[in-house]
Short mmCIF file of C-alpha atoms in Angstrom, two decimals:
data_model
loop_
_atom_site.label_atom_id
_atom_site.label_comp_id
_atom_site.label_asym_id
_atom_site.label_seq_id
_atom_site.Cartn_x
_atom_site.Cartn_y
_atom_site.Cartn_z
CA UNK M 1446 0.00 0.00 0.00
CA UNK M 1447 2.75 2.41 -1.11
CA UNK M 1448 0.36 5.09 -2.33
CA UNK M 1449 -1.20 5.49 1.12
CA UNK M 1450 0.76 6.99 3.96
CA UNK M 1451 1.04 5.42 7.40
CA UNK M 1452 -0.95 8.26 8.99
CA UNK M 1453 -3.83 7.73 6.57
CA UNK M 1454 -3.77 4.00 7.32
CA UNK M 1455 -4.12 4.82 11.02
CA UNK M 1456 -7.18 6.95 10.26
CA UNK M 1457 -8.79 4.09 8.31
CA UNK M 1458 -8.20 1.70 11.21
CA UNK M 1459 -10.29 3.76 13.66
CA UNK M 1460 -13.34 4.07 11.37
CA UNK M 1461 -16.50 2.07 12.09
CA UNK M 1462 -16.96 1.20 8.40
CA UNK M 1463 -15.02 -1.44 6.55
CA UNK M 1464 -12.56 0.14 4.07
CA UNK M 1465 -11.55 -1.52 0.78
CA UNK M 1466 -9.11 0.38 -1.49
CA UNK M 1467 -8.26 -0.57 -5.06
CA UNK M 1468 -6.29 1.10 -7.82
CA UNK M 1469 -7.88 2.09 -11.14
CA UNK M 1470 -7.20 -1.39 -12.53
CA UNK M 1471 -9.13 -3.11 -9.73
CA UNK M 1472 -6.12 -4.36 -7.83
CA UNK M 1473 -6.68 -4.64 -4.08
CA UNK M 1474 -4.32 -2.34 -2.16
CA UNK M 1475 -5.70 -2.21 1.37
CA UNK M 1476 -8.48 -3.34 3.68
CA UNK M 1477 -8.82 -2.18 7.27
CA UNK M 1478 -9.38 -4.40 10.31
CA UNK M 1479 -13.09 -3.55 10.44
CA UNK M 1480 -13.49 -4.95 6.91
CA UNK M 1481 -11.69 -8.09 8.01
CA UNK M 1482 -14.11 -8.48 10.94
CA UNK M 1483 -17.15 -7.88 8.73
CA UNK M 1484 -16.20 -10.37 6.04
CA UNK M 1485 -13.80 -12.84 7.63
CA UNK M 1486 -11.38 -12.09 4.76
CA UNK M 1487 -7.88 -10.90 5.68
CA UNK M 1488 -5.78 -8.25 3.99
CA UNK M 1489 -3.16 -10.93 3.29
CA UNK M 1490 -5.73 -12.96 1.33
CA UNK M 1491 -7.01 -9.98 -0.66
CA UNK M 1492 -3.98 -7.75 -1.30
CA UNK M 1493 -2.92 -7.76 -4.92
CA UNK M 1494 -6.07 -9.59 -6.05
CA UNK M 1495 -8.23 -8.10 -8.80
CA UNK M 1496 -11.78 -7.46 -7.56
CA UNK M 1497 -13.18 -8.89 -10.83
CA UNK M 1498 -11.31 -12.13 -10.19
CA UNK M 1499 -12.69 -12.23 -6.63
CA UNK M 1500 -16.19 -11.74 -8.01
CA UNK M 1501 -15.75 -14.48 -10.63
CA UNK M 1502 -14.44 -16.79 -7.90
CA UNK M 1503 -17.65 -16.35 -5.94
CA UNK M 1504 -16.09 -14.42 -3.06
CA UNK M 1505 -18.43 -11.50 -3.86
CA UNK M 1506 -21.48 -11.23 -6.07
CA UNK M 1507 -20.97 -7.53 -6.92
CA UNK M 1508 -18.12 -4.96 -7.04
CA UNK M 1509 -18.03 -1.21 -7.64
CA UNK M 1510 -14.53 -0.57 -9.03
CA UNK M 1511 -15.23 -1.06 -12.77
CA UNK M 1512 -18.31 1.20 -12.71
CA UNK M 1513 -16.61 3.99 -10.76
CA UNK M 1514 -13.52 3.88 -12.99
CA UNK M 1515 -15.78 4.10 -16.04
CA UNK M 1516 -18.02 6.95 -14.81
CA UNK M 1517 -15.72 8.75 -12.40
CA UNK M 1518 -18.69 9.08 -10.03
CA UNK M 1519 -19.59 7.57 -6.64
CA UNK M 1520 -21.79 4.46 -6.66
CA UNK M 1521 -23.66 2.21 -4.23
CA UNK M 1522 -24.52 -1.48 -4.34
CA UNK M 1523 -25.61 -4.27 -2.00
CA UNK M 1524 -23.05 -7.07 -1.99
CA UNK M 1525 -23.58 -10.61 -0.72
CA UNK M 1526 -20.64 -12.70 0.39
CA UNK M 1527 -20.50 -16.45 -0.12
CA UNK M 1528 -21.15 -16.77 3.63
CA UNK M 1529 -24.57 -15.22 3.08
CA UNK M 1530 -23.69 -11.96 4.81
CA UNK M 1531 -24.93 -8.84 3.04
CA UNK M 1532 -22.99 -5.56 2.88
CA UNK M 1533 -23.98 -2.20 1.52
CA UNK M 1534 -21.02 -0.75 -0.44
CA UNK M 1535 -20.50 2.94 -1.13
CA UNK M 1536 -17.61 3.59 -3.54
CA UNK M 1537 -15.84 6.90 -4.19
CA UNK M 1538 -13.26 7.86 -6.85
CA UNK M 1539 -9.97 9.49 -5.78
CA UNK M 1540 -8.23 11.77 -8.33
CA UNK M 1541 -4.65 13.09 -8.51
CA UNK M 1542 -3.71 16.74 -9.06
CA UNK M 1543 -4.11 16.30 -12.82
CA UNK M 1544 -7.67 15.01 -12.41
CA UNK M 1545 -6.77 11.42 -13.24
CA UNK M 1546 -8.56 8.70 -11.29
CA UNK M 1547 -5.98 6.74 -9.31
CA UNK M 1548 -7.89 4.97 -6.50
CA UNK M 1549 -11.34 3.71 -5.60
CA UNK M 1550 -12.21 3.80 -1.91
CA UNK M 1551 -15.16 1.61 -0.90
CA UNK M 1552 -16.92 1.82 2.44
CA UNK M 1553 -18.63 -1.41 3.57
CA UNK M 1554 -21.35 -1.74 6.18
CA UNK M 1555 -23.11 -4.92 7.30
CA UNK M 1556 -26.87 -4.80 6.63
CA UNK M 1557 -27.55 -8.41 7.57
CA UNK M 1558 -28.16 -7.33 11.15
CA UNK M 1559 -30.26 -4.41 9.93
CA UNK M 1560 -32.53 -6.84 8.08
CA UNK M 1561 -32.78 -9.04 11.17
CA UNK M 1562 -33.49 -6.01 13.33
CA UNK M 1563 -36.24 -4.88 10.97
CA UNK M 1564 -37.83 -8.31 11.19
CA UNK M 1565 -37.55 -8.26 14.97
CA UNK M 1566 -39.00 -4.74 15.08
CA UNK M 1567 -41.94 -5.88 12.95
CA UNK M 1568 -42.55 -8.80 15.30
CA UNK M 1569 -42.21 -6.52 18.31
CA UNK M 1570 -44.74 -4.13 16.80
CA UNK M 1571 -47.18 -7.03 16.51
CA UNK M 1572 -46.52 -7.94 20.13
CA UNK M 1573 -46.85 -4.32 21.26
CA UNK M 1574 -50.17 -4.09 19.42
CA UNK M 1575 -51.46 -7.18 21.23
CA UNK M 1576 -50.04 -6.03 24.55
CA UNK M 1577 -51.74 -2.66 24.02
CA UNK M 1578 -55.07 -4.40 23.46
CA UNK M 1579 -54.55 -6.44 26.59
CA UNK M 1580 -53.50 -3.38 28.58
CA UNK M 1581 -56.51 -1.42 27.33
CA UNK M 1582 -58.75 -4.27 28.42
CA UNK M 1583 -57.15 -4.54 31.85
CA UNK M 1584 -57.02 -0.81 32.58
CA UNK M 1585 -60.55 -0.20 31.32
CA UNK M 1586 -61.89 -2.36 34.14
CA UNK M 1587 -60.72 -1.53 37.64
CA UNK M 1588 -62.69 -4.51 38.81
CA UNK M 1589 -62.20 -7.48 41.07
CA UNK M 1590 -62.53 -9.74 38.04
CA UNK M 1591 -59.13 -8.63 36.77
CA UNK M 1592 -57.17 -8.28 39.97
CA UNK M 1593 -56.41 -11.56 41.76
CA UNK M 1594 -54.96 -9.70 44.74
CA UNK M 1595 -58.24 -7.92 45.50
CA UNK M 1596 -60.75 -10.77 45.41
CA UNK M 1597 -62.98 -11.11 48.45
CA UNK M 1598 -63.12 -14.79 49.19
CA UNK M 1599 -65.96 -16.66 50.79
CA UNK M 1600 -65.52 -20.31 51.68
CA UNK M 1601 -66.99 -21.45 48.38
CA UNK M 1602 -64.71 -19.22 46.31
CA UNK M 1603 -61.72 -20.18 48.44
CA UNK M 1604 -62.30 -23.79 47.45
CA UNK M 1605 -62.42 -22.75 43.78
CA UNK M 1606 -59.21 -20.75 44.16
CA UNK M 1607 -57.45 -23.75 45.69
CA UNK M 1608 -58.74 -26.00 42.89
CA UNK M 1609 -57.61 -23.62 40.16
CA UNK M 1610 -54.17 -23.23 41.69
CA UNK M 1611 -53.76 -27.01 41.75
CA UNK M 1612 -54.83 -27.28 38.12
CA UNK M 1613 -52.58 -24.34 37.16
CA UNK M 1614 -49.49 -26.23 38.26
CA UNK M 1615 -50.15 -28.65 35.41
CA UNK M 1616 -50.46 -27.72 31.76
CA UNK M 1617 -54.00 -29.11 31.45
CA UNK M 1618 -56.60 -27.32 29.36
CA UNK M 1619 -59.08 -25.55 31.65
CA UNK M 1620 -62.77 -24.90 31.02
CA UNK M 1621 -64.49 -22.23 33.14
CA UNK M 1622 -68.30 -22.35 33.29
CA UNK M 1623 -70.55 -19.70 34.75
CA UNK M 1624 -73.05 -16.95 34.11
CA UNK M 1625 -72.07 -13.61 32.59
CA UNK M 1626 -70.28 -11.40 35.09
CA UNK M 1627 -69.31 -14.09 37.65
CA UNK M 1628 -65.59 -13.41 37.27
CA UNK M 1629 -64.39 -15.92 34.68
CA UNK M 1630 -61.74 -13.41 33.53
CA UNK M 1631 -60.43 -13.18 37.07
CA UNK M 1632 -60.20 -16.95 37.51
CA UNK M 1633 -58.46 -17.32 34.12
CA UNK M 1634 -55.91 -14.70 35.13
CA UNK M 1635 -55.45 -16.42 38.49
CA UNK M 1636 -54.73 -19.71 36.70
CA UNK M 1637 -52.10 -18.05 34.50
CA UNK M 1638 -50.46 -16.22 37.40
CA UNK M 1639 -50.32 -19.45 39.40
CA UNK M 1640 -48.77 -21.47 36.56
CA UNK M 1641 -45.16 -21.97 35.39
CA UNK M 1642 -46.07 -19.66 32.46
CA UNK M 1643 -46.72 -16.69 34.77
CA UNK M 1644 -43.84 -14.64 33.29
CA UNK M 1645 -45.04 -15.12 29.72
CA UNK M 1646 -47.91 -13.50 27.85
CA UNK M 1647 -51.54 -13.82 28.93
CA UNK M 1648 -53.72 -13.10 25.91
CA UNK M 1649 -57.49 -12.83 26.14
CA UNK M 1650 -59.52 -13.49 22.99
CA UNK M 1651 -63.22 -12.64 23.03
CA UNK M 1652 -64.59 -15.18 20.58
CA UNK M 1653 -67.94 -13.42 20.41
CA UNK M 1654 -66.63 -9.98 19.49
CA UNK M 1655 -64.52 -10.88 16.42
CA UNK M 1656 -66.42 -11.04 13.14
CA UNK M 1657 -66.60 -14.48 11.54
CA UNK M 1658 -64.69 -13.40 8.41
CA UNK M 1659 -61.76 -12.13 10.53
CA UNK M 1660 -61.55 -14.63 13.35
CA UNK M 1661 -59.43 -17.19 11.46
CA UNK M 1662 -56.72 -14.67 10.54
CA UNK M 1663 -56.83 -13.18 14.05
CA UNK M 1664 -56.43 -16.53 15.80
CA UNK M 1665 -54.11 -18.33 13.38
CA UNK M 1666 -52.46 -15.50 11.38
CA UNK M 1667 -51.98 -15.36 7.63
CA UNK M 1668 -49.22 -15.95 5.09
CA UNK M 1669 -47.81 -13.14 2.87
CA UNK M 1670 -50.39 -12.13 0.25
CA UNK M 1671 -52.95 -14.64 1.54
CA UNK M 1672 -55.86 -12.38 0.59
CA UNK M 1673 -56.60 -8.89 -0.68
CA UNK M 1674 -55.33 -6.40 1.87
CA UNK M 1675 -52.93 -8.86 3.51
CA UNK M 1676 -49.47 -7.46 4.22
CA UNK M 1677 -46.55 -8.64 2.14
CA UNK M 1678 -44.86 -10.07 5.23
CA UNK M 1679 -47.86 -11.92 6.61
CA UNK M 1680 -48.99 -11.73 10.22
CA UNK M 1681 -48.77 -14.07 13.22
CA UNK M 1682 -52.02 -15.01 14.93
CA UNK M 1683 -52.86 -14.91 18.63
CA UNK M 1684 -51.54 -18.42 19.27
CA UNK M 1685 -48.14 -17.58 17.75
CA UNK M 1686 -47.96 -14.25 19.56
CA UNK M 1687 -48.70 -15.90 22.91
CA UNK M 1688 -46.19 -18.70 22.35
CA UNK M 1689 -44.98 -20.12 25.69
CA UNK M 1690 -47.81 -18.23 27.42
CA UNK M 1691 -51.56 -18.60 27.94
CA UNK M 1692 -54.44 -17.96 25.56
CA UNK M 1693 -57.78 -17.29 27.25
CA UNK M 1694 -60.66 -18.02 24.85
CA UNK M 1695 -63.61 -16.20 26.39
CA UNK M 1696 -67.13 -17.14 25.24
CA UNK M 1697 -65.81 -20.14 23.31
CA UNK M 1698 -69.39 -21.23 22.71
CA UNK M 1699 -69.59 -18.40 20.13
CA UNK M 1700 -66.75 -19.86 18.05
CA UNK M 1701 -67.91 -20.83 14.51
CA UNK M 1702 -67.85 -24.54 13.67
CA UNK M 1703 -65.19 -23.99 10.99
CA UNK M 1704 -62.83 -22.51 13.59
CA UNK M 1705 -63.57 -25.24 16.11
CA UNK M 1706 -61.80 -27.80 13.88
CA UNK M 1707 -58.66 -25.64 13.71
CA UNK M 1708 -58.74 -25.06 17.46
CA UNK M 1709 -58.92 -28.82 17.96
CA UNK M 1710 -55.64 -29.10 16.03
CA UNK M 1711 -54.01 -26.63 18.40
CA UNK M 1712 -55.18 -28.66 21.39
CA UNK M 1713 -54.19 -32.02 19.94
CA UNK M 1714 -50.98 -31.25 18.06
CA UNK M 1715 -49.90 -27.84 19.41
CA UNK M 1716 -49.58 -26.43 15.90
CA UNK M 1717 -51.29 -23.82 13.75
CA UNK M 1718 -51.62 -23.26 10.01
CA UNK M 1719 -51.81 -19.65 8.89
CA UNK M 1720 -54.43 -18.61 6.36
CA UNK M 1721 -52.94 -19.15 2.90
CA UNK M 1722 -50.12 -21.37 4.20
CA UNK M 1723 -49.62 -25.09 3.73
CA UNK M 1724 -46.99 -25.68 6.41
CA UNK M 1725 -47.95 -26.01 10.07
CA UNK M 1726 -46.06 -24.09 12.75
CA UNK M 1727 -45.49 -25.48 16.22
CA UNK M 1728 -46.73 -23.43 19.16
CA UNK M 1729 -46.46 -23.91 22.90
CA UNK M 1730 -49.55 -22.42 24.53
CA UNK M 1731 -51.77 -23.24 27.48
CA UNK M 1732 -55.46 -22.81 26.63
CA UNK M 1733 -58.09 -21.68 29.09
CA UNK M 1734 -61.64 -21.50 27.73
CA UNK M 1735 -64.77 -19.99 29.25
CA UNK M 1736 -68.46 -19.89 28.39
CA UNK M 1737 -71.85 -19.07 29.87
CA UNK M 1738 -73.50 -21.56 27.53
CA UNK M 1739 -74.45 -25.16 28.20
CA UNK M 1740 -71.93 -26.81 25.86
CA UNK M 1741 -73.49 -30.24 26.24
CA UNK M 1742 -76.76 -28.80 24.94
CA UNK M 1743 -74.87 -27.02 22.13
CA UNK M 1744 -73.29 -30.35 21.16
CA UNK M 1745 -76.74 -31.97 21.00
CA UNK M 1746 -77.98 -29.13 18.81
CA UNK M 1747 -74.99 -29.50 16.47
CA UNK M 1748 -73.61 -26.05 17.27
CA UNK M 1749 -70.46 -27.32 18.98
CA UNK M 1750 -68.14 -30.15 18.01
CA UNK M 1751 -68.29 -33.09 20.40
CA UNK M 1752 -64.58 -33.91 19.93
CA UNK M 1753 -63.62 -30.33 20.85
CA UNK M 1754 -66.00 -30.39 23.82
CA UNK M 1755 -64.38 -33.53 25.22
CA UNK M 1756 -60.92 -32.07 24.59
CA UNK M 1757 -61.86 -28.99 26.61
CA UNK M 1758 -63.35 -31.01 29.47
CA UNK M 1759 -59.97 -31.88 30.97
CA UNK M 1760 -60.30 -29.62 34.01
CA UNK M 1761 -63.76 -28.09 34.43
CA UNK M 1762 -64.42 -25.36 36.98
CA UNK M 1763 -68.05 -24.34 37.59
CA UNK M 1764 -68.18 -20.82 39.03
CA UNK M 1765 -71.32 -20.11 41.11
CA UNK M 1766 -73.33 -16.89 40.61
CA UNK M 1767 -73.14 -14.03 43.08
CA UNK M 1768 -76.60 -14.83 44.52
CA UNK M 1769 -75.02 -18.02 45.88
CA UNK M 1770 -72.04 -16.11 47.28
CA UNK M 1771 -73.79 -13.32 49.20
CA UNK M 1772 -71.06 -13.32 51.88
CA UNK M 1773 -68.85 -11.57 49.33
CA UNK M 1774 -71.20 -8.66 48.69
CA UNK M 1775 -70.20 -6.35 51.62
CA UNK M 1776 -66.50 -6.74 50.81
CA UNK M 1777 -67.08 -6.17 47.10
CA UNK M 1778 -69.16 -3.05 47.78
CA UNK M 1779 -66.42 -1.60 49.98
CA UNK M 1780 -63.82 -2.51 47.37
CA UNK M 1781 -65.67 -0.80 44.53
CA UNK M 1782 -66.47 2.24 46.71
CA UNK M 1783 -62.75 2.57 47.40
CA UNK M 1784 -61.80 2.28 43.72
CA UNK M 1785 -64.39 4.69 42.34
CA UNK M 1786 -64.22 6.99 45.34
CA UNK M 1787 -60.54 7.50 44.60
CA UNK M 1788 -61.19 7.84 40.87
CA UNK M 1789 -63.91 10.49 41.24
CA UNK M 1790 -62.50 12.12 44.39
CA UNK M 1791 -65.46 11.19 46.60
CA UNK M 1792 -65.74 9.54 50.00
CA UNK M 1793 -68.90 7.39 49.86
CA UNK M 1794 -70.11 4.80 52.36
CA UNK M 1795 -73.02 2.35 52.30
CA UNK M 1796 -75.76 2.53 54.95
CA UNK M 1797 -76.99 -0.62 56.65
CA UNK M 1798 -80.49 -0.50 55.12
CA UNK M 1799 -78.99 -0.26 51.63
CA UNK M 1800 -76.63 -3.15 52.33
CA UNK M 1801 -79.53 -5.33 53.49
CA UNK M 1802 -81.29 -4.76 50.17
CA UNK M 1803 -78.10 -5.51 48.23
CA UNK M 1804 -77.80 -8.81 50.10
CA UNK M 1805 -81.39 -9.79 49.21
CA UNK M 1806 -81.14 -8.87 45.51
CA UNK M 1807 -80.70 -11.69 42.95
CA UNK M 1808 -77.89 -10.05 40.89
CA UNK M 1809 -78.64 -11.51 37.44
CA UNK M 1810 -75.57 -9.63 36.14
CA UNK M 1811 -73.43 -10.91 39.02
CA UNK M 1812 -70.24 -9.09 40.07
CA UNK M 1813 -70.20 -6.94 36.94
CA UNK M 1814 -73.70 -5.65 37.70
CA UNK M 1815 -72.70 -4.87 41.29
CA UNK M 1816 -69.62 -2.98 40.14
CA UNK M 1817 -71.58 -0.93 37.60
CA UNK M 1818 -74.19 -0.06 40.23
CA UNK M 1819 -71.58 1.14 42.72
CA UNK M 1820 -69.82 3.19 40.06
CA UNK M 1821 -73.11 4.80 39.03
CA UNK M 1822 -73.96 5.67 42.63
CA UNK M 1823 -70.54 7.20 43.28
CA UNK M 1824 -70.87 9.35 40.16
CA UNK M 1825 -74.44 10.54 40.77
CA UNK M 1826 -74.81 10.86 44.55
CA UNK M 1827 -74.72 14.35 46.05
CA UNK M 1828 -74.40 13.04 49.61
CA UNK M 1829 -71.79 10.83 51.22
CA UNK M 1830 -73.83 7.75 52.17
CA UNK M 1831 -75.78 5.30 50.00
CA UNK M 1832 -79.23 4.77 51.50
CA UNK M 1833 -82.04 2.44 50.49
CA UNK M 1834 -83.73 5.33 48.68
CA UNK M 1835 -80.69 5.72 46.40
CA UNK M 1836 -81.00 2.19 45.04
CA UNK M 1837 -82.88 1.50 41.79
CA UNK M 1838 -86.49 0.17 41.98
CA UNK M 1839 -85.38 -3.33 40.97
CA UNK M 1840 -83.45 -3.52 44.25
CA UNK M 1841 -85.30 -1.10 46.52
CA UNK M 1842 -88.65 -2.89 46.91
CA UNK M 1843 -90.70 -1.91 49.96
CA UNK M 1844 -92.08 -5.42 50.26
CA UNK M 1845 -90.51 -8.65 49.04
CA UNK M 1846 -93.60 -9.33 46.93
CA UNK M 1847 -92.92 -6.11 45.02
CA UNK M 1848 -90.07 -7.96 43.30
CA UNK M 1849 -92.65 -10.21 41.64
CA UNK M 1850 -94.20 -9.18 38.32
CA UNK M 1851 -97.87 -8.16 38.39
CA UNK M 1852 -100.24 -11.12 38.09
CA UNK M 1853 -103.25 -10.30 35.93
CA UNK M 1854 -106.07 -12.18 34.27
CA UNK M 1855 -105.57 -12.93 30.60
CA UNK M 1856 -107.64 -14.45 27.77
CA UNK M 1857 -106.77 -18.00 28.90
CA UNK M 1858 -108.71 -17.41 32.12
CA UNK M 1859 -112.02 -16.68 30.37
CA UNK M 1860 -114.72 -19.30 30.94
CA UNK M 1861 -113.08 -20.65 34.09
CA UNK M 1862 -114.68 -20.75 37.52
CA UNK M 1863 -113.41 -18.51 40.31
CA UNK M 1864 -111.82 -21.55 41.99
CA UNK M 1865 -109.96 -22.45 38.79
CA UNK M 1866 -108.86 -18.84 38.25
CA UNK M 1867 -107.61 -18.56 41.83
CA UNK M 1868 -105.71 -21.85 41.49
CA UNK M 1869 -104.08 -20.59 38.28
CA UNK M 1870 -103.17 -17.25 39.89
CA UNK M 1871 -101.72 -19.11 42.87
CA UNK M 1872 -99.63 -21.26 40.52
CA UNK M 1873 -98.28 -18.18 38.73
CA UNK M 1874 -97.44 -16.41 42.01
CA UNK M 1875 -95.57 -19.44 43.35
CA UNK M 1876 -93.73 -19.93 40.06
CA UNK M 1877 -92.75 -16.25 39.90
CA UNK M 1878 -91.55 -16.36 43.50
CA UNK M 1879 -89.39 -19.40 42.74
CA UNK M 1880 -88.02 -17.77 39.58
CA UNK M 1881 -87.28 -14.53 41.40
CA UNK M 1882 -85.73 -15.88 44.59
CA UNK M 1883 -84.26 -19.13 43.31
CA UNK M 1884 -85.08 -21.35 46.29
CA UNK M 1885 -88.09 -22.87 48.03
CA UNK M 1886 -86.89 -21.56 51.40
CA UNK M 1887 -86.81 -17.95 50.23
CA UNK M 1888 -90.08 -18.25 48.31
CA UNK M 1889 -91.85 -19.70 51.33
CA UNK M 1890 -90.46 -16.88 53.50
CA UNK M 1891 -91.65 -14.19 51.10
CA UNK M 1892 -95.10 -15.79 50.61
CA UNK M 1893 -95.35 -16.53 54.34
CA UNK M 1894 -96.26 -20.19 53.88
CA UNK M 1895 -94.66 -23.42 54.99
CA UNK M 1896 -92.02 -25.05 52.77
CA UNK M 1897 -94.15 -28.21 52.61
CA UNK M 1898 -97.00 -26.11 51.23
CA UNK M 1899 -94.77 -24.88 48.42
CA UNK M 1900 -93.65 -28.45 47.64
CA UNK M 1901 -97.24 -29.68 47.66
CA UNK M 1902 -98.41 -26.89 45.40
CA UNK M 1903 -95.48 -27.57 43.05
CA UNK M 1904 -96.55 -31.21 42.77
CA UNK M 1905 -100.10 -30.18 42.01
#
């Protein structure tokens, strides 16, 4: 490298880019140590070699020297080495005092890592998008359902918690059954947080809220160009995104039959096939499913696959409604008053008469209904204590019988004797009391008759 001084060589050695210098004939004069690290080729191997010869030998697939010598202008090209590494080359002509081109200096930078980083960034964006959805869901509900640390246990729920924690230690598929609003989300989250997958992703999928024409691509992803509007890089589905974590399939009874077959494959083989792809991809996910439907009845009706149903019935947890867990109501009320009192800067308490009515109410919407009621009261009340008068009519009934719908004569009663009409009215009242209060004991208390009378009337 006679044409380059020692001081210039030192400058080249401290640069972050790889440097490759040739004369106007393409002969290699110098490469710096960064170029050696980038390519694995040493200066001793390259010095004196013609870059065209190196290209023909398969060392490179592209060189800049001939083009720059011909045009006298800088040029750029992406070069791939035989190792598969890709470099972006930027070449510059060097002229002497007479304007004659004497050297070509090429700067080399590795873009293999850039490509990998772009791919990783794209995957991270997908994950961030899913995490954002999950975060939005979690932060939109400051409820007991989503916070395992703030659940108010009664003995019945404590037994469920112990059961779920035992199941969570295994990798068994879990099926949560219960009415809307009983806290299935909370129990699913508890199972994940109690499992060996607790540090991985917990992804909730509401099977009833995704349109049927999108649910397949959302759950299983799609291959590049799989359909009009699909991205050129494809997209991973929820099962791929939650790999090594837990997927919570809420309202699984709403899942279309066509998707049930693909879900069965995930359960059986732990693999998914993206829309438009022919090759299956392995996934490692724990599935927790939940529904408020009677899946056995759905199987009989042909709305749910029997093989999927039996696959899901590995560990079944039946969550009782709030009306069967009334011991929890005072603690839940205080909990929600604390949350929404802090949120809306109010200090609200619940009077005893109001609490008694809350304990007697049936709560068809369960914990979610209770939470929404407390939030509404905190927002609307002008005073600092919830009284019986502040409760809605459905809860604040002056007499237990006021909870029953009005019983009136209808066209079916025409032509009947008074005794027959009274017997029919009595039947309706008893039936409505049983429907409203859910037990013979409570119905007999409200109607002020003996339990045996209720049983006898029911038989009649």
